Amino acid sequence: MKYGMTTELEEFRTEVRDFVTRHAPDIAPKAGVRSAENAAELALLKEWTRALFAAGYVGGSWPREFGGNGDSHRLEQDIIVGEEISRRRAPAPIQGAGNLVAHAIIDHGTDEQKNKYLKGIRTGEVMFCQLFSEPGAGSDLASLRTRATRDDGGFRITGQKVWTTNGQWADYGYLLARTDPDVPKHKGISAFLIDMRSPGVDVRPLREMTGTADFNEVFLDDVAVGADALIGQAGAGWMIANSSLAHERSGVANNAVRLRRNVAALIELAGTVHRHGRPAIEDAVVVDRIGELSASVEALSALVYAGLTRVSRNDSRVIDAPMSKLMFSELGVEIASFALELCAESGVVVAGDGCVDHGRWQDEFLYARAYTIAGGSSEIMRNIIAERGLGLPR
Ligand SMILES: Cc1cc2nc3c(=O)[nH]c(=O)nc-3n(C[C@H](O)[C@H](O)[C@H](O)COP(=O)(O)OP(=O)(O)OC[C@H]3O[C@@H](n4cnc5c(N)ncnc54)[C@H](O)[C@@H]3O)c2cc1C
């Protein structure tokens, strides 16, 4: 049993697996983290999110007074839930930003903010998006230029955000904006909760090469918000954003499961497509490559669990998460690219006769690059490993 998986936790896994089988929404599986394609899908995803919160499988780390399991919650449980959702190819709950903002509100919000937002996040009724990145501020997020200026007891916000996942469906945004341009850049940022239906908010979905619109551009034109939109103190936005991101530690484990599942699908694919007139699986080059990819996925899994064990012992290293993130995202591209190579000409057929696995590999291939950018690009991960892990010069 890995990473402290006791018999009790394995029983929990069986229970979660059964729950996922019974309750996962009937939405065709897609690669990665995707938004709803229409209102009907949105309703299914919201109901799925509500069910996961109600069962205590999501939001377990919240304090008991807000519906979580408080001190009895264990990180291993989050890992198991993520792994079982991935194993079933079920969609993630539609509350990525909701869970993130919830921690910011729980740790730094006022009682009014807690009462106003937390219950709705748990019931799936209130949906948040994350308004951090801008056209000129992604890797270097602290350079963000969206301005929030004091006005009439509240603030007026002007600027542009981009890459806003679920922005087209969200009720509220968890926003970072500059409130003081005259102090060092990390210190002049504040965190806000804004109503996405406020006058001056313009959300424009971006259709990606996968064919779906998962993120958006968001334009903010003199948007008026009250003083109660501010989370914590003015100028504390950088600290608040980083502390809420630190709660998201379990995601990489389900990514390893996702890749293991993809290697299994690759083996099946190699049994059905032909290469040089014979089933590809009979070609030694193909077998070698699949073996190599499979070994790398197992190495990733070991790396992830070693990192999580260090988290539980409170001695995690700064390079643990970047190494897993880099390996996971780059391996995802390699596996999907090899699958398309095996598909040969049929790899360009995305629907109808001749389409392999209902276009699964094209979708994996086109989406895989998103993971090499989202949550810190591969280059930034390499910089952290080199500079902070190996002590190399900047
Ligand atoms: C699928 C997806 C969903 C996302 N969802 C959200 C969301 O909901 N909300 C949100 O706020 N953001 C979201 N993001 C944005 C994400 O956080 C940024 O894309 C990411 O931080 C990179 O920033 P950027 O796109 O501005 O690229 P840039 O920072 O402009 O980087 C461009 C290129 O330069 C390289 N580069 C940059 N700096 C360095 C350096 N110092 N050394 C070496 N190379 C460097 C990068 O690796 C990259 O190749 C999402 C992104 C993706 C892909």
Coordinates of C-alpha atoms and ligand atoms in Angstrom, one line a residue:
M1 CA 0.0 0.0 0.0
K2 CA 1.5 3.4 -1.0
Y3 CA 1.5 6.8 0.8
G4 CA 0.0 5.7 4.1
M5 CA -3.0 3.9 2.4
T6 CA -4.3 2.0 5.4
T7 CA -7.0 -0.6 5.2
E8 CA -9.5 2.1 6.3
L9 CA -8.5 4.3 3.5
E10 CA -8.7 1.4 1.0
E11 CA -12.3 0.9 2.2
F12 CA -12.9 4.6 1.7
R13 CA -11.6 4.1 -1.9
T14 CA -14.1 1.4 -2.6
E15 CA -16.9 3.6 -1.3
V16 CA -15.8 6.5 -3.5
R17 CA -15.4 4.3 -6.5
D18 CA -18.9 3.1 -6.1
F19 CA -20.2 6.7 -5.6
V20 CA -18.4 7.9 -8.8
T21 CA -19.8 4.9 -10.8
R22 CA -23.4 5.8 -9.6
H23 CA -23.3 9.6 -9.7
A24 CA -20.8 10.7 -12.4
P25 CA -22.7 12.8 -15.0
D26 CA -23.4 11.4 -18.4
I27 CA -21.1 13.7 -20.3
A28 CA -18.7 12.3 -23.0
P29 CA -15.2 12.1 -21.5
K30 CA -12.7 14.7 -22.7
A31 CA -9.0 15.3 -22.0
G32 CA -8.1 17.7 -19.2
V33 CA -10.2 20.2 -17.3
R34 CA -13.0 21.4 -19.5
S35 CA -15.9 23.8 -19.2
A36 CA -19.6 23.1 -19.9
E37 CA -20.4 23.2 -23.5
N38 CA -24.0 24.3 -23.0
A39 CA -26.6 25.0 -20.2
A40 CA -27.6 21.3 -20.0
E41 CA -24.0 20.2 -19.4
L42 CA -23.6 23.0 -16.9
A43 CA -26.6 21.8 -14.9
L44 CA -25.2 18.3 -14.8
L45 CA -21.8 19.5 -13.7
K46 CA -23.3 21.7 -10.9
E47 CA -25.4 18.7 -9.7
W48 CA -22.2 16.5 -9.7
T49 CA -20.4 19.2 -7.8
R50 CA -23.2 19.4 -5.2
A51 CA -23.2 15.6 -4.8
L52 CA -19.5 15.5 -4.2
F53 CA -19.6 18.3 -1.6
A54 CA -22.7 16.7 0.1
A55 CA -20.9 13.3 0.4
G56 CA -17.9 15.1 1.9
Y57 CA -15.7 14.0 -1.0
V58 CA -14.9 17.6 -1.9
G59 CA -14.3 20.4 0.5
G60 CA -13.4 18.0 3.3
S61 CA -10.6 20.3 4.5
W62 CA -13.0 23.1 5.3
P63 CA -13.8 23.8 9.0
R64 CA -16.8 21.9 10.4
E65 CA -18.9 25.0 10.9
F66 CA -18.8 25.5 7.1
G67 CA -19.7 21.9 6.2
G68 CA -16.2 20.3 6.1
N69 CA -14.6 17.6 8.2
G70 CA -12.3 19.9 10.0
D71 CA -9.4 18.3 11.8
S72 CA -10.5 14.7 11.0
H73 CA -10.0 15.4 7.2
R74 CA -6.9 13.8 5.7
L75 CA -5.1 14.7 2.5
E76 CA -5.1 11.0 1.4
Q77 CA -8.9 11.3 1.1
D78 CA -8.6 14.1 -1.4
I79 CA -6.1 12.1 -3.3
I80 CA -8.3 9.0 -3.4
V81 CA -11.3 11.1 -4.6
G82 CA -9.2 12.7 -7.4
E83 CA -7.8 9.3 -8.4
E84 CA -11.2 7.7 -8.6
I85 CA -12.7 10.5 -10.6
S86 CA -9.8 10.2 -13.1
R87 CA -9.9 6.4 -13.2
R88 CA -13.6 6.7 -14.3
R89 CA -12.7 9.5 -16.8
A90 CA -15.5 11.5 -15.1
P91 CA -15.3 15.3 -15.2
A92 CA -13.8 17.2 -12.3
P93 CA -16.2 19.1 -10.1
I94 CA -16.9 22.5 -11.7
Q95 CA -15.6 24.3 -8.6
G96 CA -11.8 24.6 -9.2
A97 CA -11.9 28.3 -8.5
G98 CA -14.7 27.9 -6.0
N99 CA -12.5 25.7 -3.8
L100 CA -9.6 28.1 -4.2
V101 CA -11.6 31.2 -3.3
A102 CA -13.3 29.3 -0.4
H103 CA -9.9 28.9 1.3
A104 CA -9.2 32.6 0.8
I105 CA -12.6 33.5 2.3
I106 CA -12.3 31.0 5.2
D107 CA -8.8 32.2 6.1
H108 CA -9.0 35.9 5.4
G109 CA -12.7 36.9 4.7
T110 CA -15.2 38.6 7.0
D111 CA -18.1 36.8 8.6
E112 CA -20.4 38.5 6.0
Q113 CA -18.3 37.1 3.2
K114 CA -18.3 33.6 4.7
N115 CA -22.1 33.7 5.1
K116 CA -22.7 35.0 1.7
Y117 CA -20.5 32.7 -0.4
L118 CA -19.5 29.4 1.3
K119 CA -22.9 27.6 1.5
G120 CA -23.6 28.4 -2.2
I121 CA -20.2 27.0 -3.3
R122 CA -21.0 23.7 -1.5
T123 CA -24.4 23.4 -3.0
G124 CA -23.1 24.1 -6.5
E125 CA -25.4 27.1 -6.8
V126 CA -22.6 29.7 -6.6
M127 CA -19.9 29.4 -9.2
F128 CA -16.6 31.3 -9.2
C129 CA -13.9 31.9 -11.8
Q130 CA -10.3 32.9 -11.1
L131 CA -9.4 36.4 -12.5
F132 CA -5.6 36.4 -12.0
S133 CA -3.8 36.1 -15.4
E134 CA -3.6 39.1 -17.8
P135 CA -2.2 39.4 -21.3
G136 CA 1.0 40.8 -19.8
A137 CA 1.0 38.9 -16.5
G138 CA 1.0 35.1 -16.4
S139 CA 4.3 33.6 -15.3
D140 CA 5.2 37.0 -13.8
L141 CA 1.8 37.4 -12.2
A142 CA 2.9 40.2 -9.8
S143 CA 3.2 42.5 -12.9
L144 CA -0.5 42.6 -13.2
R145 CA -1.9 46.0 -14.3
T146 CA -5.7 45.8 -13.6
R147 CA -6.3 48.8 -11.3
A148 CA -8.7 49.1 -8.4
T149 CA -8.9 52.7 -7.2
R150 CA -10.7 53.9 -4.1
D151 CA -14.0 55.6 -4.8
D152 CA -17.0 56.6 -2.7
G153 CA -16.2 54.0 0.1
G154 CA -15.6 51.2 -2.5
F155 CA -13.4 50.7 -5.5
R156 CA -13.6 51.1 -9.3
I157 CA -11.8 48.4 -11.3
T158 CA -10.4 48.7 -14.8
G159 CA -8.3 46.2 -16.7
Q160 CA -8.2 43.0 -18.7
K161 CA -8.0 39.4 -17.7
V162 CA -7.4 36.4 -19.9
W163 CA -7.4 32.5 -19.7
T164 CA -10.4 32.8 -17.3
T165 CA -11.7 29.2 -17.0
N166 CA -15.5 29.0 -16.7
G167 CA -15.7 32.8 -16.9
Q168 CA -18.7 32.5 -19.3
W169 CA -20.7 30.6 -16.6
A170 CA -19.4 32.1 -13.3
D171 CA -21.6 34.1 -10.9
Y172 CA -18.5 35.6 -9.2
G173 CA -14.9 36.2 -9.8
Y174 CA -11.9 35.9 -7.5
L175 CA -9.9 38.8 -8.7
L176 CA -6.4 40.2 -8.2
A177 CA -6.0 44.0 -8.9
R178 CA -3.4 46.6 -8.1
T179 CA -4.5 49.0 -5.5
D180 CA -1.2 50.8 -4.9
P181 CA 1.2 51.4 -7.9
D182 CA 3.7 53.2 -5.7
V183 CA 5.0 50.3 -3.6
P184 CA 7.0 47.2 -4.7
K185 CA 4.9 45.2 -7.1
H186 CA 4.0 42.2 -4.8
K187 CA 2.9 44.6 -2.1
G188 CA 0.5 46.7 -4.1
I189 CA -2.0 43.9 -5.0
S190 CA -5.3 43.3 -3.4
A191 CA -7.8 40.4 -3.6
F192 CA -11.5 41.0 -4.5
L193 CA -14.8 39.1 -4.9
I194 CA -16.7 40.6 -7.9
D195 CA -20.1 39.9 -9.2
M196 CA -19.7 38.8 -12.9
R197 CA -23.0 40.5 -13.8
S198 CA -21.8 43.9 -12.6
P199 CA -22.1 46.7 -15.2
G200 CA -18.7 47.0 -17.0
V201 CA -17.8 43.3 -16.9
D202 CA -17.6 41.9 -20.5
V203 CA -16.8 38.2 -20.8
R204 CA -15.7 36.9 -24.3
P205 CA -15.3 33.1 -24.6
L206 CA -12.2 32.0 -26.6
R207 CA -12.7 28.9 -28.8
E208 CA -9.6 26.7 -28.6
M209 CA -8.0 24.3 -31.1
T210 CA -9.8 21.4 -29.3
G211 CA -13.1 22.9 -30.6
T212 CA -14.4 23.8 -27.1
A213 CA -14.5 27.1 -25.3
D214 CA -13.0 26.5 -21.9
F215 CA -11.6 29.9 -21.1
N216 CA -12.4 33.5 -21.7
E217 CA -11.1 37.1 -22.0
V218 CA -12.7 39.3 -19.4
F219 CA -12.7 43.1 -19.8
L220 CA -13.4 45.2 -16.7
D221 CA -14.4 48.8 -17.6
D222 CA -14.8 51.0 -14.5
V223 CA -16.6 48.3 -12.6
A224 CA -17.9 49.7 -9.3
V225 CA -17.6 47.4 -6.2
G226 CA -18.3 48.0 -2.5
A227 CA -15.7 48.0 0.2
D228 CA -17.1 44.5 1.1
A229 CA -15.7 43.1 -2.1
L230 CA -12.2 43.3 -0.6
I231 CA -10.8 40.1 0.9
G232 CA -8.6 40.8 3.9
Q233 CA -6.5 44.0 4.0
A234 CA -5.6 46.1 0.9
G235 CA -2.2 45.1 -0.2
A236 CA -2.5 41.6 1.1
G237 CA -3.6 40.1 -2.2
W238 CA -0.3 38.4 -3.1
M239 CA -0.1 36.6 0.2
I240 CA -3.9 35.6 0.1
A241 CA -3.6 34.2 -3.5
N242 CA -0.5 32.2 -2.6
S243 CA -1.9 30.8 0.6
S244 CA -5.1 29.7 -1.2
L245 CA -3.1 28.0 -3.9
A246 CA -1.1 26.1 -1.3
H247 CA -4.4 24.2 -0.4
E248 CA -4.4 22.6 -3.8
R249 CA -1.8 19.9 -3.2
S250 CA -3.5 16.7 -4.2
G251 CA -4.1 17.3 -7.9
V252 CA -0.9 15.8 -9.2
A253 CA -1.7 12.3 -7.9
N254 CA -4.8 12.0 -10.0
N255 CA -2.8 13.2 -13.0
A256 CA -0.5 10.1 -12.6
V257 CA -3.6 7.9 -12.6
R258 CA -4.8 9.8 -15.7
L259 CA -1.6 9.0 -17.6
R260 CA -1.5 5.3 -16.4
R261 CA -5.0 5.0 -17.9
N262 CA -3.8 6.6 -21.1
V263 CA -0.9 4.1 -21.4
A264 CA -3.5 1.3 -21.0
A265 CA -5.5 2.8 -23.8
L266 CA -2.4 3.1 -25.9
I267 CA -1.8 -0.6 -25.5
E268 CA -5.4 -1.3 -26.7
L269 CA -4.9 1.1 -29.6
A270 CA -1.6 -0.7 -30.6
G271 CA -3.7 -3.9 -30.7
T272 CA -6.2 -2.5 -33.1
V273 CA -4.2 -0.3 -35.6
H274 CA -1.7 -1.7 -38.1
R275 CA 1.9 -0.8 -38.9
H276 CA 3.8 -2.2 -41.9
G277 CA 0.8 -4.5 -42.5
R278 CA 0.7 -6.1 -39.1
P279 CA -0.9 -5.2 -35.7
A280 CA 1.2 -2.4 -34.3
I281 CA 1.5 -4.3 -31.0
E282 CA 3.6 -6.9 -32.8
D283 CA 6.2 -4.3 -33.8
A284 CA 9.2 -4.3 -31.4
V285 CA 9.8 -0.6 -31.8
V286 CA 6.2 0.1 -30.6
V287 CA 6.5 -2.3 -27.7
D288 CA 9.8 -0.6 -26.6
R289 CA 8.2 2.8 -26.8
I290 CA 5.1 1.9 -24.8
G291 CA 7.4 0.2 -22.2
E292 CA 9.4 3.4 -21.9
L293 CA 6.3 5.6 -21.5
S294 CA 4.9 3.1 -19.0
A295 CA 8.1 3.2 -16.9
S296 CA 8.1 7.0 -16.9
V297 CA 4.5 7.0 -15.7
E298 CA 5.4 4.7 -12.9
A299 CA 8.4 6.9 -12.0
L300 CA 6.1 9.9 -12.0
S301 CA 3.7 8.1 -9.6
A302 CA 6.5 7.2 -7.3
L303 CA 7.7 10.8 -7.3
V304 CA 4.2 12.1 -6.6
Y305 CA 3.8 9.7 -3.6
A306 CA 7.3 10.4 -2.3
G307 CA 6.4 14.2 -2.4
L308 CA 3.1 13.6 -0.6
T309 CA 4.7 11.6 2.1
R310 CA 7.1 14.5 2.7
V311 CA 4.1 16.9 2.9
S312 CA 2.6 14.7 5.6
R313 CA 5.9 14.8 7.5
N314 CA 6.1 18.6 7.0
D315 CA 9.4 18.4 5.3
S316 CA 8.4 18.9 1.6
R317 CA 11.0 20.3 -0.8
V318 CA 10.4 23.3 -3.0
I319 CA 11.2 21.1 -6.1
D320 CA 8.7 18.3 -5.3
A321 CA 5.6 19.8 -7.0
P322 CA 7.5 21.4 -9.9
M323 CA 9.2 18.1 -10.8
S324 CA 5.9 16.2 -10.8
K325 CA 4.1 19.0 -12.7
L326 CA 6.9 19.1 -15.4
M327 CA 7.0 15.3 -15.8
F328 CA 3.2 14.9 -15.9
S329 CA 2.6 17.6 -18.5
E330 CA 5.5 16.6 -20.8
L331 CA 4.7 12.9 -20.6
G332 CA 1.0 13.7 -21.5
V333 CA 2.3 15.3 -24.7
E334 CA 4.6 12.4 -25.5
I335 CA 1.9 9.7 -24.9
A336 CA -0.7 11.6 -27.0
S337 CA 1.8 12.3 -29.8
F338 CA 2.8 8.6 -30.0
A339 CA -0.9 7.5 -30.1
L340 CA -1.5 9.8 -33.0
E341 CA 1.6 8.5 -34.7
L342 CA 0.1 5.0 -34.4
C343 CA -3.2 6.2 -35.8
A344 CA -1.3 7.3 -39.0
E345 CA -3.7 8.7 -41.6
S346 CA -6.7 8.0 -39.5
G347 CA -5.2 10.4 -36.9
V348 CA -6.5 13.3 -39.0
V349 CA -10.1 11.9 -39.1
V350 CA -12.0 13.4 -36.2
A351 CA -15.5 12.1 -36.8
G352 CA -17.4 9.4 -38.6
D353 CA -16.0 6.3 -40.3
G354 CA -12.2 5.8 -39.8
C355 CA -12.2 7.8 -36.6
V356 CA -10.3 5.9 -34.0
D357 CA -11.7 5.8 -30.4
H358 CA -14.3 8.6 -31.1
G359 CA -11.5 11.1 -31.6
R360 CA -10.1 10.5 -28.1
W361 CA -6.4 10.8 -29.2
Q362 CA -6.9 13.9 -31.2
D363 CA -8.5 15.5 -28.2
E364 CA -5.7 14.3 -25.9
F365 CA -3.1 15.6 -28.4
L366 CA -4.6 19.0 -28.8
Y367 CA -5.3 19.5 -25.1
A368 CA -2.0 18.1 -23.7
R369 CA -0.1 21.3 -24.4
A370 CA -2.5 23.2 -22.1
Y371 CA -1.1 21.3 -19.2
T372 CA 2.5 22.5 -20.1
I373 CA 1.3 26.1 -19.6
A374 CA -1.5 26.1 -17.0
G375 CA -0.5 26.4 -13.3
G376 CA 3.1 27.4 -14.3
S377 CA 4.7 26.6 -17.6
S378 CA 7.4 23.9 -18.2
E379 CA 10.1 26.6 -18.5
I380 CA 9.1 28.1 -15.2
M381 CA 9.1 24.6 -13.6
R382 CA 12.6 24.0 -15.0
N383 CA 13.8 27.4 -13.7
I384 CA 12.6 26.5 -10.1
I385 CA 14.2 23.1 -10.2
A386 CA 17.5 24.6 -11.6
E387 CA 17.7 27.6 -9.4
R388 CA 16.0 26.6 -6.1
G389 CA 16.6 22.9 -6.3
L390 CA 20.1 22.6 -7.8
G391 CA 21.4 26.0 -6.8
L392 CA 22.3 26.9 -10.5
P393 CA 22.7 30.6 -11.4
R394 CA 19.7 32.5 -12.6
Ligands
LIG1 C1 -5.9 25.6 -19.7 C2 -5.6 26.8 -18.9 C3 -6.4 27.3 -18.0 C4 -6.1 28.4 -17.3 N1 -7.0 28.9 -16.4 C5 -6.8 30.1 -15.7 C6 -7.8 30.7 -14.9 O1 -8.9 30.2 -14.7 N2 -7.5 31.9 -14.3 C7 -6.3 32.5 -14.5 O2 -6.1 33.5 -13.9 N3 -5.3 32.0 -15.3 C8 -5.5 30.8 -15.9 N4 -4.6 30.2 -16.8 C9 -3.4 31.0 -17.0 C10 -2.1 30.4 -16.6 O3 -1.8 30.6 -15.2 C11 -1.0 31.1 -17.5 O4 -1.2 30.7 -18.8 C12 0.4 30.7 -17.0 O5 0.7 31.3 -15.8 C13 1.5 31.3 -18.1 O6 1.3 32.6 -18.3 P1 1.2 33.2 -19.8 O7 0.2 32.4 -20.6 O8 0.9 34.7 -19.7 O9 2.6 33.0 -20.5 P2 3.9 33.9 -20.4 O10 4.2 34.1 -18.9 O11 3.7 35.1 -21.2 O12 5.0 33.0 -21.0 C14 5.2 32.9 -22.4 C15 6.3 31.9 -22.7 O13 7.5 32.4 -22.1 C16 8.1 31.5 -21.2 N5 8.6 32.2 -20.0 C17 8.0 33.2 -19.3 N6 8.8 33.6 -18.3 C18 10.0 32.9 -18.4 C19 11.2 32.8 -17.6 N7 11.4 33.6 -16.6 N8 12.1 31.9 -18.0 C20 11.9 31.1 -19.1 N9 10.8 31.1 -19.8 C21 9.8 32.0 -19.5 C22 6.9 30.6 -20.7 O14 7.3 29.4 -20.3 C23 6.1 30.5 -22.0 O15 6.6 29.5 -22.9 C24 -4.9 29.1 -17.5 C25 -4.0 28.6 -18.5 C26 -4.3 27.5 -19.2 C27 -3.4 26.9 -20.2

